[in-house]
Coordinates of C-alpha atoms and ligand atoms in Angstrom, one line a residue:
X1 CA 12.8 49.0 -39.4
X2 CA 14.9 52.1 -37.2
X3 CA 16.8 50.3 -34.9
X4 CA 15.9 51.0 -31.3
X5 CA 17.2 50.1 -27.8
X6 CA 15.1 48.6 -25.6
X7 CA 16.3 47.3 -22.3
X8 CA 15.4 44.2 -20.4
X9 CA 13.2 45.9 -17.3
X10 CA 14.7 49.3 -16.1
X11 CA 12.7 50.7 -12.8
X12 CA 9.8 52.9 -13.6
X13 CA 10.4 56.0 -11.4
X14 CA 8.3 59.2 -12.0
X15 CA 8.9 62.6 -10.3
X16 CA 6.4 61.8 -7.6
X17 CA 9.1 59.0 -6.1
X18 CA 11.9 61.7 -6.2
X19 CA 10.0 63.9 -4.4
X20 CA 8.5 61.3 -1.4
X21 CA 12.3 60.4 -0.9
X22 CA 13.4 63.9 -1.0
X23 CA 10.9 64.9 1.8
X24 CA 11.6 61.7 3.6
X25 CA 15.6 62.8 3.5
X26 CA 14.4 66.7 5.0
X27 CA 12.3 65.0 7.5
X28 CA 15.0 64.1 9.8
X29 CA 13.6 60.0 9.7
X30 CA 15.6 58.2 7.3
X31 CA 15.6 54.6 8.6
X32 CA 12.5 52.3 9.7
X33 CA 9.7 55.0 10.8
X34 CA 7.0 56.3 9.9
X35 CA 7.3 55.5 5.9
X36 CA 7.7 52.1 6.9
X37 CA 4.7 51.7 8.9
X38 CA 2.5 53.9 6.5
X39 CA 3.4 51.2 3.5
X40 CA 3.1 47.9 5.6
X41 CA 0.0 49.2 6.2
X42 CA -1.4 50.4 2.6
X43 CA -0.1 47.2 1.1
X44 CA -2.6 44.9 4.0
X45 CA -5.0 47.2 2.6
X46 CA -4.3 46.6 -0.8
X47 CA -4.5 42.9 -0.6
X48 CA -7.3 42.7 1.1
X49 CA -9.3 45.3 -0.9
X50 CA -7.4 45.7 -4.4
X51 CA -7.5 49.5 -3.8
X52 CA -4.3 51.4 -3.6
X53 CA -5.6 55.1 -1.9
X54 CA -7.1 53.6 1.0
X55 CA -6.3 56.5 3.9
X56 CA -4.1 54.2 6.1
X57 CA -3.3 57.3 8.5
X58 CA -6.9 56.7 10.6
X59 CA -7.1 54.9 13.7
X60 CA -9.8 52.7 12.0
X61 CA -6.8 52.0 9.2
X62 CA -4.2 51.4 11.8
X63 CA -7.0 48.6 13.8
X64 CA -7.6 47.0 10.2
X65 CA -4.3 46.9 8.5
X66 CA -2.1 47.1 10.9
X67 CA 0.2 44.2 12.3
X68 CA -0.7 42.2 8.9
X69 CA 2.6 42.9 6.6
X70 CA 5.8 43.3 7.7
X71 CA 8.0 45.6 5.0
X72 CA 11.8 44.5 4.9
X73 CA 14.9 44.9 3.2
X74 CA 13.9 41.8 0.4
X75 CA 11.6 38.7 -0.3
X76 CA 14.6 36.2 0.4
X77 CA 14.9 38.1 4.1
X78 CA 11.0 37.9 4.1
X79 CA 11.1 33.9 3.1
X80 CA 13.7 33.2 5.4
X81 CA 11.7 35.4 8.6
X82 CA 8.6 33.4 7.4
X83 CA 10.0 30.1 8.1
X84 CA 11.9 30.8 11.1
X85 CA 8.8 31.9 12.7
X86 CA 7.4 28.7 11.6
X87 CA 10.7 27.5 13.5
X88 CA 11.6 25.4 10.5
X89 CA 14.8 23.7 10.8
X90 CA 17.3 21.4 10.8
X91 CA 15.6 18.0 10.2
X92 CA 12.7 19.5 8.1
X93 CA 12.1 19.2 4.7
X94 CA 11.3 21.5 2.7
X95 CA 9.5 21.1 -1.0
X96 CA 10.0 23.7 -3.7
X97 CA 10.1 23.7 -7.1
X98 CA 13.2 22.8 -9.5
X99 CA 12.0 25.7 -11.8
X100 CA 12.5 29.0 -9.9
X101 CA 15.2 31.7 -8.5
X102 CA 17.8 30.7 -6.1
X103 CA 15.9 32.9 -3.2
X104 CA 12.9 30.5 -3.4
X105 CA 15.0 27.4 -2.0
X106 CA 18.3 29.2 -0.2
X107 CA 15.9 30.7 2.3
X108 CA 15.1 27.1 3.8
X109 CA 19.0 26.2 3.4
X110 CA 19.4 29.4 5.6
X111 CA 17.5 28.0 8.2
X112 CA 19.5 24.5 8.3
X113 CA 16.3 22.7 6.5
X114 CA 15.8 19.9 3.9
X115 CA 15.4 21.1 0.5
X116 CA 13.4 18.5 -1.9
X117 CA 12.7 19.8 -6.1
X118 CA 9.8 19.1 -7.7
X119 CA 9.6 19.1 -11.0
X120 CA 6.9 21.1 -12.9
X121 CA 4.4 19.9 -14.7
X122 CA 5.1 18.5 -18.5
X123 CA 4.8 22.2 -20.1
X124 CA 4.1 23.6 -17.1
X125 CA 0.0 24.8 -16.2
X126 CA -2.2 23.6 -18.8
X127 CA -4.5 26.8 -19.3
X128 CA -1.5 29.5 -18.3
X129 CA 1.9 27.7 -19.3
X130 CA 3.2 28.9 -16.2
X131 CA 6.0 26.3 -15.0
X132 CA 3.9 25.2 -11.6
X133 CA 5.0 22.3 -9.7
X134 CA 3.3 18.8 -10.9
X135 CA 1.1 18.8 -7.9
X136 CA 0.9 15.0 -7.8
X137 CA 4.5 15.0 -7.5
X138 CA 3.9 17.8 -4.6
X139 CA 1.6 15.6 -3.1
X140 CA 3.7 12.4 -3.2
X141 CA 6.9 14.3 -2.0
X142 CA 5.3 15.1 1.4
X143 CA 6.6 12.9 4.3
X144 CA 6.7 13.2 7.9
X145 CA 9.7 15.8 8.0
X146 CA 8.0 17.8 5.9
X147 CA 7.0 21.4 7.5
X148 CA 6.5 24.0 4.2
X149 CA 6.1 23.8 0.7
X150 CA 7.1 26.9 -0.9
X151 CA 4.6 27.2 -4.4
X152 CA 6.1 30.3 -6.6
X153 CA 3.8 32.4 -8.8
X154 CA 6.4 32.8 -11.4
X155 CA 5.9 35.5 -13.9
X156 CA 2.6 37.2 -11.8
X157 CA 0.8 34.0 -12.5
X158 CA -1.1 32.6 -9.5
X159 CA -0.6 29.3 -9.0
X160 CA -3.2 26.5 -8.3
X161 CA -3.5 26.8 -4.8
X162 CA -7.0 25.1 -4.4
X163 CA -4.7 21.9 -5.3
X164 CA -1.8 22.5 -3.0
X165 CA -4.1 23.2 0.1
X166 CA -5.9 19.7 -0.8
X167 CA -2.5 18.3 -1.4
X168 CA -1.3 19.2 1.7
X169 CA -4.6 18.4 3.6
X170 CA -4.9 14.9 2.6
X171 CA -1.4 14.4 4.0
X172 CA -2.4 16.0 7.4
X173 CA -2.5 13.0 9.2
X174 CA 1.7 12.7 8.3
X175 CA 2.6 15.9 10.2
X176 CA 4.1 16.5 13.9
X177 CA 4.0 19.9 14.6
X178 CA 6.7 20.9 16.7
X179 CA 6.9 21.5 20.6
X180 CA 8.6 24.1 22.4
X181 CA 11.8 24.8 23.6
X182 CA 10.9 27.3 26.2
X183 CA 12.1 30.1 24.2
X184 CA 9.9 32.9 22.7
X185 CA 10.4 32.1 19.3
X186 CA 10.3 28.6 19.5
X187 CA 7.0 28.8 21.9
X188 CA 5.7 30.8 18.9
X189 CA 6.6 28.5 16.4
X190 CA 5.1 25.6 18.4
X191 CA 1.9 27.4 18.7
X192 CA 2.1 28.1 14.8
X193 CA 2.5 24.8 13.6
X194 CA -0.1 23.3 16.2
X195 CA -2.7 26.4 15.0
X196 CA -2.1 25.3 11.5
X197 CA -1.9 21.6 12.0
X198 CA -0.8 20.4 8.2
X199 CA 2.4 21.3 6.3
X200 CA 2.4 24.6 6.0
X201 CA 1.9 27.0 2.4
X202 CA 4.0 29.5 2.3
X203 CA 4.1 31.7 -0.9
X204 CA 7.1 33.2 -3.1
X205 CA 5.0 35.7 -4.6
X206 CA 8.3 38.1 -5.3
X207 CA 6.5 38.4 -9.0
X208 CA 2.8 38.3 -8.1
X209 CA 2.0 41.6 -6.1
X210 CA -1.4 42.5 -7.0
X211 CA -2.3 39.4 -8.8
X212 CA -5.5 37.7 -7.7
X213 CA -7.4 34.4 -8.2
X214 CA -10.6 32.8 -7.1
X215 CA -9.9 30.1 -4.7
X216 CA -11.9 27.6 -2.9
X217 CA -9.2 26.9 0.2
X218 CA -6.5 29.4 1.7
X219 CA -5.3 29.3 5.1
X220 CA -8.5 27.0 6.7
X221 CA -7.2 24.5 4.4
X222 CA -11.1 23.8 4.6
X223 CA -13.0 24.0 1.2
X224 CA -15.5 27.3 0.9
X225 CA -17.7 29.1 -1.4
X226 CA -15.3 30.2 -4.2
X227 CA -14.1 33.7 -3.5
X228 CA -11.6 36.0 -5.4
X229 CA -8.1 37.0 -3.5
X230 CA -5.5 38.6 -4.0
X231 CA -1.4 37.2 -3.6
X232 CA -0.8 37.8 0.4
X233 CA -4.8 36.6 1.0
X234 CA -4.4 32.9 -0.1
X235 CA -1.1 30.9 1.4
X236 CA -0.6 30.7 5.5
X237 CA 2.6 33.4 4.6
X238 CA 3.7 35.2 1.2
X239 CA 7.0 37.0 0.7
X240 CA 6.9 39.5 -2.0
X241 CA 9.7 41.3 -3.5
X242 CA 10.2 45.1 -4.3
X243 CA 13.9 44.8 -6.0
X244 CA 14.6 47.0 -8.8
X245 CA 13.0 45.1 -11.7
X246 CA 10.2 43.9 -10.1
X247 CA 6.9 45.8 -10.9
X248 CA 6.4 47.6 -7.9
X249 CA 10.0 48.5 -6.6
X250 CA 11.7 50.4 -3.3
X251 CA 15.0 49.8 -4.8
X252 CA 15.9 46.4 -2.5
X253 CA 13.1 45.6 -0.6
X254 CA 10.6 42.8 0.6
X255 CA 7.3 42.5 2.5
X256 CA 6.1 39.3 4.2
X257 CA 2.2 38.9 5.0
X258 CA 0.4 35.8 6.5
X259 CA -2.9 35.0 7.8
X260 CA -4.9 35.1 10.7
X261 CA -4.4 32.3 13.3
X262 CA -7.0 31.1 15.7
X263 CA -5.6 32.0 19.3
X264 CA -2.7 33.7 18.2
X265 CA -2.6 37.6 17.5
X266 CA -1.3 39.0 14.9
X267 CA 0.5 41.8 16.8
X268 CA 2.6 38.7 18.3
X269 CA 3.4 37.4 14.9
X270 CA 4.5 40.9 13.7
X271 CA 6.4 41.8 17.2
X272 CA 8.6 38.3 15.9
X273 CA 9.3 39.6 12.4
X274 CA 10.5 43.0 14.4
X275 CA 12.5 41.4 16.9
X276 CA 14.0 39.0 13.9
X277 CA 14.6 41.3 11.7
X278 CA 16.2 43.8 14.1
X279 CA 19.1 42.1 16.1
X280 CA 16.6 40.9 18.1
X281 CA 16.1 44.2 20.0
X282 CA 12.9 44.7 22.2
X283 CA 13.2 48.3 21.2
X284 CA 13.3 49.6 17.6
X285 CA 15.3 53.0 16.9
X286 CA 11.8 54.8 16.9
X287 CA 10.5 53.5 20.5
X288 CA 14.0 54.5 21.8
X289 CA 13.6 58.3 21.2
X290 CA 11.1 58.5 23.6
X291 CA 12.2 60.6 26.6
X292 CA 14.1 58.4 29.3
X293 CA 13.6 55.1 27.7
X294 CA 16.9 54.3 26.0
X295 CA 17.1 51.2 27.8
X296 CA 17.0 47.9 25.4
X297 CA 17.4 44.0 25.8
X298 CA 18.6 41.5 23.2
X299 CA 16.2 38.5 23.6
X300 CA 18.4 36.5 20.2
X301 CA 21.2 36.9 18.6
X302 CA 19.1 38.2 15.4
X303 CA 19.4 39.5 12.0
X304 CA 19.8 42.8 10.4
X305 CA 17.2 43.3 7.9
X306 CA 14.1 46.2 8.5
X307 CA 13.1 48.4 5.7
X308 CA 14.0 52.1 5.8
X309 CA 12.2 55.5 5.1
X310 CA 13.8 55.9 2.3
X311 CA 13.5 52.8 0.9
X312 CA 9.0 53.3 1.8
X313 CA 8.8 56.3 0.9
X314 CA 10.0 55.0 -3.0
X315 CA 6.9 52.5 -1.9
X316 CA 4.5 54.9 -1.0
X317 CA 4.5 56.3 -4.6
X318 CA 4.6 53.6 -6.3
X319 CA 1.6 52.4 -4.5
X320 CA -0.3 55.0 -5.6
X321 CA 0.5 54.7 -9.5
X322 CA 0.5 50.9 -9.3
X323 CA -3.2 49.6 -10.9
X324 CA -1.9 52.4 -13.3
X325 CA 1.4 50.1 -14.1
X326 CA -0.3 47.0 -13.9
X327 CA -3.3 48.0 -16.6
X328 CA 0.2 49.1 -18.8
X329 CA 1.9 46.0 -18.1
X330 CA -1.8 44.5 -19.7
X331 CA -1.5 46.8 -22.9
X332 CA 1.8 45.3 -23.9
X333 CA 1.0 41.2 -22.9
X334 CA -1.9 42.4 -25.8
X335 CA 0.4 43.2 -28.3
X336 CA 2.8 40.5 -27.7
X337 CA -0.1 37.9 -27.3
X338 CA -1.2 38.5 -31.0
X339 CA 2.2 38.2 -32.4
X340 CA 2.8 35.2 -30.7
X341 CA -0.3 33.4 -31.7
X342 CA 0.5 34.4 -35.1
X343 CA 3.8 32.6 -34.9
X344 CA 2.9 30.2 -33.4
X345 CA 4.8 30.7 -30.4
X346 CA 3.9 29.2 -26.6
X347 CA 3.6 31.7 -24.6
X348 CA 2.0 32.6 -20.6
X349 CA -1.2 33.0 -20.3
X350 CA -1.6 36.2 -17.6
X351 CA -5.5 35.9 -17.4
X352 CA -8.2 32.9 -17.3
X353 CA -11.6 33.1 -16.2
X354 CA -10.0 32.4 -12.5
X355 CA -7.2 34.2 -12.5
X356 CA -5.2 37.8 -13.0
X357 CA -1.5 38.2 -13.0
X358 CA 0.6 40.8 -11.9
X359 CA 1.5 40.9 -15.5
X360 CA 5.7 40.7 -14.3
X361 CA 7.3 38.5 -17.1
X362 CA 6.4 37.3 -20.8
X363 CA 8.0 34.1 -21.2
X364 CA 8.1 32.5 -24.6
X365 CA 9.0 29.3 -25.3
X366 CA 9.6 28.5 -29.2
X367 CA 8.5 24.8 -30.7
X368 CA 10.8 22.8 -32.5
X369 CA 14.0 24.6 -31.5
X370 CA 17.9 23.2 -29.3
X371 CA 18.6 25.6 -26.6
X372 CA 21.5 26.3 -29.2
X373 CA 19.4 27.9 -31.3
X374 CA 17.5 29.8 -28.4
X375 CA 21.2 31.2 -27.6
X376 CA 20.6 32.4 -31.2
X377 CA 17.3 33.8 -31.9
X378 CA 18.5 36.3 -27.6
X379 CA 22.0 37.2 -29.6
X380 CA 20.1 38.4 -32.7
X381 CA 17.5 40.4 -30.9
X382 CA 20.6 41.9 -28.9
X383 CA 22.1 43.0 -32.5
X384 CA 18.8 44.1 -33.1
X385 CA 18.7 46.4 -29.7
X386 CA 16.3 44.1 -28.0
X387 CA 17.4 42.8 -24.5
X388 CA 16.1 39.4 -23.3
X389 CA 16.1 37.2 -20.8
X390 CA 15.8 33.8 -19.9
X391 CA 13.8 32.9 -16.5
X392 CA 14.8 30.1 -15.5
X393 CA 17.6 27.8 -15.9
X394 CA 16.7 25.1 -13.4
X395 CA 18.3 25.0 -9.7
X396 CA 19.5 21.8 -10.1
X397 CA 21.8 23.0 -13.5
X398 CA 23.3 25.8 -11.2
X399 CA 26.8 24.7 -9.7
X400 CA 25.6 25.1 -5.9
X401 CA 22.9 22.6 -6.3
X402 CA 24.9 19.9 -8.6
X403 CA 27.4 20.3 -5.5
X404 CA 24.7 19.3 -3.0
X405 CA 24.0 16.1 -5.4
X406 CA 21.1 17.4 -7.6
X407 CA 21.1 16.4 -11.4
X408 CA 19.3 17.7 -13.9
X409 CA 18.0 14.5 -15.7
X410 CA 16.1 13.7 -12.6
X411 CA 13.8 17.0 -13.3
X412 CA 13.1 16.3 -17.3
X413 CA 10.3 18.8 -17.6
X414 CA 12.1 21.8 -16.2
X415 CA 15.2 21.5 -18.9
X416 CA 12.5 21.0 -21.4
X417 CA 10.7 24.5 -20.3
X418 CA 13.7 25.8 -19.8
X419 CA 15.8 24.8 -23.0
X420 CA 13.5 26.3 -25.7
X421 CA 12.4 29.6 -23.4
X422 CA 12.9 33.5 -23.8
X423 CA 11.9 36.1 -21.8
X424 CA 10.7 39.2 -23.9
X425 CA 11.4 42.6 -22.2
X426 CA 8.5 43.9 -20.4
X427 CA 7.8 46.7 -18.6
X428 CA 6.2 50.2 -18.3
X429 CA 8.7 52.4 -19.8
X430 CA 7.9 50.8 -23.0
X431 CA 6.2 52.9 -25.6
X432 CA 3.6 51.3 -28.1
X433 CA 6.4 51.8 -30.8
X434 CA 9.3 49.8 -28.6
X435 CA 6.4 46.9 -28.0
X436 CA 5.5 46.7 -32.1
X437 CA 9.6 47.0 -32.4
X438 CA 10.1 43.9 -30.0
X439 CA 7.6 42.0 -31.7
X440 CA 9.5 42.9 -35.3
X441 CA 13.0 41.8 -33.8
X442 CA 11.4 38.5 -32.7
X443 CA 9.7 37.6 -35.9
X444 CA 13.1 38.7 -37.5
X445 CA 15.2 36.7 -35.0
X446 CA 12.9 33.5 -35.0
X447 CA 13.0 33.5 -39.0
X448 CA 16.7 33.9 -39.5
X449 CA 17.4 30.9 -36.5
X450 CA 14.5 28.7 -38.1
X451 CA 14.4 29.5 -41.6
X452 CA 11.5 29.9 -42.1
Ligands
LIG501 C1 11.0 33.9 -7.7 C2 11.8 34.8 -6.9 N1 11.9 34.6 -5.5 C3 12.6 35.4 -4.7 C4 13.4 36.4 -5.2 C5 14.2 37.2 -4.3 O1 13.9 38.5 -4.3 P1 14.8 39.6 -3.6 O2 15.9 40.0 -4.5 O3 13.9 40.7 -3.2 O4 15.3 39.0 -2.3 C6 13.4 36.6 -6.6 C7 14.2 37.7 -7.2 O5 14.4 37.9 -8.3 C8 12.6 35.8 -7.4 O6 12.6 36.0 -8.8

């Protein structure tokens, strides 16, 4: 076979991007405007509808989409606003799994809270593969300090959230919502935790924009008719991520969404995220052009972290091509599916009767093999041109985590997963040829490393 270079997951940005940021540069609005609003407000339509052209410009669009996703500057910045608006700190715990990115567990160290791991499941979901929490574990890990769990939709795949709303309801009568301190965020948060009444679910979807499954619980906690939704439409929050190899991308970039409360509006919820995520000033840049009102208090000591114009308007257009990505994402899961299955090779399931993915991430995991030889088969696809990955190696391996006293052996099934796993390149700049040349170098690499 011609050799060819493929790269792990380069951002897939078309001419009608580099236009949108050109006009957004000319317009003379470059930081949160607009743009901004325009996307937060396309993407609550998007989740609720699965249709990416809705006309979000109308005053009907701005009644029902707007104040319902908050864009900012990443998914850690939108995890870490989600749980200081549910004014989760010091004392709390908070449960997330051993097997994810950094982002999913150093937003609740941020906030001064608890973090406790759960392992995943022995080879993760039964019907996907994905590595989901073991939600017995989940549900035995919940205590009286706990105030989130923080399930993560690793790969695109939706996890099981019909059993991590009854997890958490059955242990309703364990939680103590917090009172208020008199302040505006912490009467907020009080009013939160009371409104929701259990520990709270709130989503790291950074891979799973787009993705939908049919559920039987979301925010109620109550069971219902079974209903399909989309990420964003099931936890209490979600934080997505838009960073440059996700599959929908502004560059850096985040969005938080959450749903309704009874007896709180959602305009106060989203006022929060802007006041949080902008110093904590009652006036964004926008409001202050306004003639004669330049005056502006600081009601916290805040943090710096809105979206920009330029950043949306990347959003904007990516929005409009993104079924278009996902259904190419699809395509290639196809071809690597067969191969797979032909080699008898484990690999993530991206849709069951229930459930799409978002498509984001084909992880392997090869039978029979030491994570030696996994080193092996990613340095022969490398000779061969073929970039992989490996998602994840386990918090509790990484040296921040041993420092704070985690050890690895205490979370068997995550090495396990972990220690025989590849992730193939996949994305949408991928041609037919590159995917059929991937799944060559694989068969290739796996022969030469096993022998067979
Ligand atoms: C599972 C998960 N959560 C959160 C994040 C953080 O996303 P961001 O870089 O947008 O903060 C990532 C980033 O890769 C991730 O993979």
């Amino acid at each position: 076979m011609e050799k060819r270079t493929i790269s792990f997951s380069p951002p897939d940005i078309s001419e009608l991007e580099i236009a949108e940021v050109a006009e957004a540069l000319r317009s003379g609005w470059i930081t949160t405007g607009p743009r901004t609003k325009l996307l937060e407000r396309r993407l609550a339509a998007y989740i609720a509808t699965g249709r990416a052209d809705v006309d979000c410009g109308t005053d009907e669009a701005i009644a029902a989409y707007g104040n319902k996703v908050v864009c900012l500057n990443s998914a850690t910045a939108a995890e870490e606003l989600n749980l200081r608006i549910l004014g989760v700190g010091p004392g709390d715990e908070v449960i997330v799994p051993a097997y994810t990115y950094t982002a999913s567990a150093s937003a609740a160290i941020h906030c001064g809270a608890t973090v406790v791991f759960v392992d995943i499941a022995k080879d993760g979901d039964p019907e996907t593969h994905c590595p989901e929490m073991d939600y017995d574990a989940l549900e035995a890990a919940v205590t009286e300090k706990t105030k989130v769990v923080i399930p993560v939709d690793l790969g695109g795949i939706v996890c099981d959230y019909d059993r991590i709303f009854e997890a958490v309801e059955r242990k309703r009568s364990l939680f103590r919502p917090k009172e208020s301190d008199g302040t505006p965020l912490g009467d907020l948060s009080s009013r939160i935790q009371k409104a929701i009444g259990r520990v709270a679910v709130v989503a790291d979807c950074a891979h799973s924009l787009g993705a939908s499954r049919i559920v039987s619980r979301t925010g109620s906690g109550r069971l219902a008719a079974p209903e399909r939704k989309r990420c964003g439409a099931i936890a209490d929050m979600t934080s997505f991520s838009f960073h440059a190899v996700k599959n929908f991308t502004t560059a850096e970039g985040g969005a938080s969404a959450w749903l309704p409360l009874d007896g709180i509006d959602d305009a106060e919820i989203y006022r929060m995220f802007q006041l949080l995520s902008l110093h904590g000033q009652n006036k964004d840049a926008l409001a202050k052009t306004k003639a004669g009102a330049w005056e502006y208090d600081i009601i916290g000591p805040w943090y710096k972290c809105n979206m920009t114009d330029i950043m949306a308007a990347i959003g904007l257009r990516q929005l409009d091509r993104y079924p278009g990505l996902l259904e190419r994402r699809h395509e290639i899961i196809r071809v690597y599916d067969e191969t797979c299955d032909e080699l008898g090779i484990s690999h993530l399931v991206h849709q069951t009767e229930a459930m799409q993915s978002s498509n984001h991430l084909y992880l392997i995991r090869i039978p029979g093999i030491s994570d030696g030889q996994r080193n092996e088969i990613i340095e022969k696809m490398a000779e061969l041109g073929v970039m992989t990955n490996v998602h994840y190696k386990p918090l509790p391996m990484m040296t921040a985590y041993r420092a704070m006293g985690w050890d690895i052996k205490d979370f068997p099934n995550s090495y396990d997963y972990y220690a025989d796993l590849i992730s193939l390149p996949l994305h949408t700049l991928l041609s037919d040829e590159d995917a059929a040349y991937v799944c060559e170098a694989l068969k290739a690499a796996v022969k030469d490393v096993r022998g067979c």
